[in-house]
Coordinates of C-alpha atoms in Angstrom, one line a residue:
X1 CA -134.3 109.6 -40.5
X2 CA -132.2 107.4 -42.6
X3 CA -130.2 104.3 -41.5
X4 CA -127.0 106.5 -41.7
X5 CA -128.2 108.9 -39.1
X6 CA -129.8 106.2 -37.0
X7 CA -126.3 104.5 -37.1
X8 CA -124.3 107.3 -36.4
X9 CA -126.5 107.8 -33.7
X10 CA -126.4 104.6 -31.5
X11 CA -122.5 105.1 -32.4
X12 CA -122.1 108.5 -30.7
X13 CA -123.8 107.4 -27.8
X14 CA -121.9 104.1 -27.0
X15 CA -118.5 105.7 -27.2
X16 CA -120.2 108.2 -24.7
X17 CA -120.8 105.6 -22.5
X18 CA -117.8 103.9 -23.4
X19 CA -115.4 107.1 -23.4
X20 CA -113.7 106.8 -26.5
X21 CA -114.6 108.3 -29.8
X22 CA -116.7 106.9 -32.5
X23 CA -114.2 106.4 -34.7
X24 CA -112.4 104.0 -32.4
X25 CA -115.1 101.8 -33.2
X26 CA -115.0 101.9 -36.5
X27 CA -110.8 101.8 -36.7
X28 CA -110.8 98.1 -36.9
X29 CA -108.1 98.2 -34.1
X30 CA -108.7 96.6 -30.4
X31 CA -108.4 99.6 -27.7
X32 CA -108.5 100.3 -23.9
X33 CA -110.0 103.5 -22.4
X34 CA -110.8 104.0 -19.1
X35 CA -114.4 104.5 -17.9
X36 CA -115.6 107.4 -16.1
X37 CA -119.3 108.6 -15.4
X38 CA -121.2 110.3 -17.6
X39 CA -124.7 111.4 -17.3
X40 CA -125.7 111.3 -21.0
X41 CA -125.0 107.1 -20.4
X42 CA -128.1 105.3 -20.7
X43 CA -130.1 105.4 -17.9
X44 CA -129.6 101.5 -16.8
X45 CA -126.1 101.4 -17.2
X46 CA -123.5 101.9 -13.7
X47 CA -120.7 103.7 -14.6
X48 CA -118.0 103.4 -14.3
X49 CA -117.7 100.4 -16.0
X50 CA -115.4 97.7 -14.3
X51 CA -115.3 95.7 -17.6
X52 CA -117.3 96.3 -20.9
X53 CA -116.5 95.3 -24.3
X54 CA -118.2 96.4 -26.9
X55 CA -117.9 96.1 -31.0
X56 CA -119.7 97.1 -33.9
X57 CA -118.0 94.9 -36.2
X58 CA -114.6 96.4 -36.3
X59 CA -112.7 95.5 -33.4
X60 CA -113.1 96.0 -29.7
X61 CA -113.5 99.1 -27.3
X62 CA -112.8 97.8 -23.9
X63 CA -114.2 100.3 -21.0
X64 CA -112.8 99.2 -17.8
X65 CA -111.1 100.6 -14.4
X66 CA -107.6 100.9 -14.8
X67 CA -106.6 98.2 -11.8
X68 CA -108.3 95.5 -14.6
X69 CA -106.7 97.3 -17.9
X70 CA -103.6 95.0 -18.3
X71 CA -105.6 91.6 -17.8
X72 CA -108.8 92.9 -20.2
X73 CA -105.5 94.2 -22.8
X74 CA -104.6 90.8 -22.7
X75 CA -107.3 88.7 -23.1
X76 CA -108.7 91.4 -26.4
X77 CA -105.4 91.0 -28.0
X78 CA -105.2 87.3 -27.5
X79 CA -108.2 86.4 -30.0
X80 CA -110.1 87.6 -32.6
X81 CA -113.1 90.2 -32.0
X82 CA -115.6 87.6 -32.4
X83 CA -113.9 84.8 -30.3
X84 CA -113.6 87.5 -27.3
X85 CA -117.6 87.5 -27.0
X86 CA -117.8 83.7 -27.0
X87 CA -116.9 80.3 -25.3
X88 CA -114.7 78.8 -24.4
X89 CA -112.5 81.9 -24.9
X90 CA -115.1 83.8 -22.3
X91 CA -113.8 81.2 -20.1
X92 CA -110.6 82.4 -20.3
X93 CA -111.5 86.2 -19.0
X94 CA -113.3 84.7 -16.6
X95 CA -110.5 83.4 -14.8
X96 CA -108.8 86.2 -15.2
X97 CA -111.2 88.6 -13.7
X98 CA -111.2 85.9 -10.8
X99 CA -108.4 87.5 -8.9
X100 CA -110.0 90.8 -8.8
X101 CA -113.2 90.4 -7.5
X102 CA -115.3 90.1 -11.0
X103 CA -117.0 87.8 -13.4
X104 CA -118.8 87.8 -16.6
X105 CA -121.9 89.2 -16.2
X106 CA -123.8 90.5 -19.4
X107 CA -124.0 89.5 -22.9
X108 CA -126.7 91.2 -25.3
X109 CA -127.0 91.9 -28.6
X110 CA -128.4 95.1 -30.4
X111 CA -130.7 95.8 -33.2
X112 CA -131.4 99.3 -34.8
X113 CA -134.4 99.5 -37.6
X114 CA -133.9 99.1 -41.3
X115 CA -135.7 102.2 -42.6
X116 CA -135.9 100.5 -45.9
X117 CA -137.5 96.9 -44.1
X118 CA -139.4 98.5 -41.0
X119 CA -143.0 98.7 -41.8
X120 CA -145.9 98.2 -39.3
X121 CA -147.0 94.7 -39.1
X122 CA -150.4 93.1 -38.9
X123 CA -152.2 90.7 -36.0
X124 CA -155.3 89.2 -35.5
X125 CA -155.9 91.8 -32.2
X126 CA -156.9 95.4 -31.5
X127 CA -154.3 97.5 -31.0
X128 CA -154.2 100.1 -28.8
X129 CA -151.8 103.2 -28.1
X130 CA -151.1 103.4 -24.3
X131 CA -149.7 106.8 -22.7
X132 CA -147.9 106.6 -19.3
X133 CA -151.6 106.5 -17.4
X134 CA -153.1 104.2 -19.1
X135 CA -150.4 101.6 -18.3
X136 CA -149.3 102.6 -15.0
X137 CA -151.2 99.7 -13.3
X138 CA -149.2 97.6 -15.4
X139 CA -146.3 97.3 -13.6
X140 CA -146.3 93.6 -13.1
X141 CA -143.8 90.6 -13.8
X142 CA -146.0 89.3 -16.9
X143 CA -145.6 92.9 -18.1
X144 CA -141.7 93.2 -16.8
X145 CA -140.0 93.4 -20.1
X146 CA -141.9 95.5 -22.1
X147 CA -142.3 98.1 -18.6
X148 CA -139.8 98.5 -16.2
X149 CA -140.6 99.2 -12.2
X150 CA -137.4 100.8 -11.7
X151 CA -137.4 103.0 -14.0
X152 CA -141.1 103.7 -14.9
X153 CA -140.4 107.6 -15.2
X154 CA -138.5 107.0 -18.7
X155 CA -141.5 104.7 -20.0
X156 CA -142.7 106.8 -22.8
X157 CA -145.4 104.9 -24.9
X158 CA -146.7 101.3 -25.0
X159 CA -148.9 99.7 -27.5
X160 CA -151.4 97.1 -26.4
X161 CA -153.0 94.0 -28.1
X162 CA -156.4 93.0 -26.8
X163 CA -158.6 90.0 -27.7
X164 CA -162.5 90.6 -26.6
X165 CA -161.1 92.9 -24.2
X166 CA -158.7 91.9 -22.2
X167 CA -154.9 92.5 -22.8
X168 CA -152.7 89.8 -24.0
X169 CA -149.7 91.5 -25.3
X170 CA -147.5 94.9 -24.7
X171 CA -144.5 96.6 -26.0
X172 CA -143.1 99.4 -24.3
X173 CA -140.7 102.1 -24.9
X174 CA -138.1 103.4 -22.6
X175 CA -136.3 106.6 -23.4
X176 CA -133.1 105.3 -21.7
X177 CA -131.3 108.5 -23.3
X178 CA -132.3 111.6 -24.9
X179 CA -132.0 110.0 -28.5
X180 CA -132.7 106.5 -27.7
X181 CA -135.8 104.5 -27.1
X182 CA -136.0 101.0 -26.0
X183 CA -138.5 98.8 -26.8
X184 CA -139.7 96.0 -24.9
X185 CA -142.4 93.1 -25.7
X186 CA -144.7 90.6 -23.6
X187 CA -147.0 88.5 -25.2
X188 CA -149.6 86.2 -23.1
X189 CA -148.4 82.9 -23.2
X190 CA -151.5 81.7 -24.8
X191 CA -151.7 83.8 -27.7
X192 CA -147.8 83.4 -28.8
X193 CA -147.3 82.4 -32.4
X194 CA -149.8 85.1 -33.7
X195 CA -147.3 87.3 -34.6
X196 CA -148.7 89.8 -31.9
X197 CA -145.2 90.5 -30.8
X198 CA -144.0 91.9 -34.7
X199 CA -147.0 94.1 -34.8
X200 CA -146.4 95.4 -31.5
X201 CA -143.1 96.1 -32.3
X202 CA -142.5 97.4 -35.1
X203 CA -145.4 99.8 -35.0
X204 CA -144.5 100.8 -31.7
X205 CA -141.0 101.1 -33.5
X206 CA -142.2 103.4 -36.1
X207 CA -144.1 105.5 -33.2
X208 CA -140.3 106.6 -32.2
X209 CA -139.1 107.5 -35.6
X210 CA -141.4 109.8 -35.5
X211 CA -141.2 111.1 -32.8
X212 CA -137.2 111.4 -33.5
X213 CA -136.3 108.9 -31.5
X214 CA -134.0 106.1 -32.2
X215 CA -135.8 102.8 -31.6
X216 CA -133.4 100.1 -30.4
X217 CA -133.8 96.2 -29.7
X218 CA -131.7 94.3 -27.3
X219 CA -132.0 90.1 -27.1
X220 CA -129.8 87.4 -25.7
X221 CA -128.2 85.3 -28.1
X222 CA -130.0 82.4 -27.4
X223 CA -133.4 83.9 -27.4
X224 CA -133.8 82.8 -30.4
X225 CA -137.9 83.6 -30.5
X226 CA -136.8 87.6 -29.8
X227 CA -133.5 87.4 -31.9
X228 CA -136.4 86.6 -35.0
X229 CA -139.2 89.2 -33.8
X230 CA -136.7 91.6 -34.1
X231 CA -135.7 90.4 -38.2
X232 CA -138.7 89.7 -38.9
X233 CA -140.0 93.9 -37.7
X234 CA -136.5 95.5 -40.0
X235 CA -134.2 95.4 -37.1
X236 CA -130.6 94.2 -38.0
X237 CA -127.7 93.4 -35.8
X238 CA -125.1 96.9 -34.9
X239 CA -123.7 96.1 -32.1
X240 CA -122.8 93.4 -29.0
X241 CA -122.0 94.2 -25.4
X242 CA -120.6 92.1 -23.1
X243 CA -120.1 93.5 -19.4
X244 CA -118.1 91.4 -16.3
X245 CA -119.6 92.7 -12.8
X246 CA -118.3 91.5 -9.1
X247 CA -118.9 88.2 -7.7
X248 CA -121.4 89.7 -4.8
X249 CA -123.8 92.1 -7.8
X250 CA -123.4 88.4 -9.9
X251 CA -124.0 86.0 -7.2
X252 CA -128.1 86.6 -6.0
X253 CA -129.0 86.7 -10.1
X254 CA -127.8 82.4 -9.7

C-alpha cells in the first residue's frame, strides 16, 4: 500500500462520516454540510454530528445539525483554519454554542504511517502476538487504551511485551471501519522510557498493512509522550478533529 492510497483512504472515509466529498477537503475553501447517519462511520462516532470540524490542511468541513449551521458558518469564516482549532478563538465557539445546549467537547489529532519511515522497532522485551482470546481477560483500566470494553468485538490483534513473564506493555488494534484500524498502546508505568511503546506500535502497525488495513494513530495535543511514539514509529500528522457535544454528555467527563 503506498502513502497515496493510505491517504486517499482515511480521506474517503472522513467525508463519509462527515457527508461531504473528498475533494471538499482538499478545495482549500471553509464549507458547511449537514450531518446525517451513516453506518460505514467509524464505529465510535454518534452521528449525527451536532458540531464537527475537521481539516486536512486545506480548510474546514464543518458537519453539524442545521439549527447550529449559521453560528458554526460564522465562527469558520471568522479566522483562519488553524486559529478555529485553538484558543482563545475556541473560546469564542464556545460561547456561541452556549445558547443551544452545546460545548466543546473533543479535540484529537491523527497520524497515518509513512510507508517509506514505518519499520518495526526494537525493545528490550519479548514480544508476543495476541488474538482476541488470548487478551480477552485483559479488559482492564491499565489496559483501557490499547483495548476497549465497549467495543471489544472490533478488537482485532494486540501485541504484548513481557519481562520474565509477566506483561508490562500492550497495543491493540480496533477495526473501527472496514478499512481502518486503530491502534492503541499501554505501557506499565515502571518500564516507560524503554521504547516498549514504538516497538509495539509500529510492528503492530505493520501487522495492519498487511493485512490491508489502514493503521491510524490518534493523540491529544498535549500528550506530548504519544504525539512522539507516534513520529518516532513513521506516523505523520493528516488530519485534526474537533467535535462540540451538549452540556449534559460533557458535564460527568469534569
Amino acid at each position: 500500500m503506498t502513502n497515496r492510497e493510505i491517504y486517499n483512504i482515511a480521506l474517503n472515509q472522513s467525508a463519509v462520516e462527515l457527508h461531504c466529498a473528498p475533494a471538499d477537503l482538499l478545495s482549500g475553501k471553509n464549507k458547511i454540510v449537514y450531518s446525517r447517519r451513516d453506518d460505514r462511520a467509524r464505529a465510535y462516532l454518534t452521528l449525527p454530528f451536532d458540531c464537527n470540524l475537521v481539516t486536512y490542511g486545506h480548510g474546514i468541513v464543518a458537519s453539524t445539525r442545521p439549527q447550529y449551521a449559521a453560528a458554526v458558518e460564522e465562527y469558520i469564516g471568522r479566522y483562519r483554519p488553524e486559529q478555529c482549532f485553538e484558543t482563545p478563538q475556541l473560546l469564542v465557539l464556545n460561547e456561541a454554542l452556549r445558547p443551544h445546549g452545546l460545548c466543546v467537547c473533543f479535540m484529537a489529532e491523527y497520524f497515518l504511517p509513512d510507508v517509506d519511515a514505518l519499520r518495526p522497532l526494537d525493545c528490550p522485551y519479548e514480544i508476543r502476538a495476541l488474538q482476541p482470546d488470548d487478551f480477552a481477560a485483559l479488559y482492564t483500566e491499565k489496559w483501557s487504551n490499547a483495548l476497549c470494553e465497549k467495543r471489544r468485538r472490533l478488537d482485532r490483534l494486540c501485541l504484548g511485551a513481557y519481562d520474565h513473564g509477566e506483561l508490562i506493555g500492550l497495543a491493540g488494534a480496533s477495526e473501527d471501519c472496514p478499512a481502518m484500524w486503530q491502534i492503541g498502546v499501554d505501557v506499565d508505568g515502571g518500564h516507560r522510557g524503554q521504547g516498549v511503546a514504538s516497538a509495539l506500535t509500529s510492528r503492530l502497525a505493520l501487522h495492519a498493512l498487511e493485512r490491508g488495513k489502514v493503521p491510524f494513530y490518534c493523540a491529544a495535543w498535549s500528550n506530548v509522550a504519544s504525539v512522539r511514539n507516534a513520529i518516532k514509529c513513521g506516523f505523520r500528522p493528516a488530519w485534526v478533529e474537533l467535535t462540540a457535544r451538549t452540556q449534559d454528555f460533557v458535564a460527568p467527563m469534569l
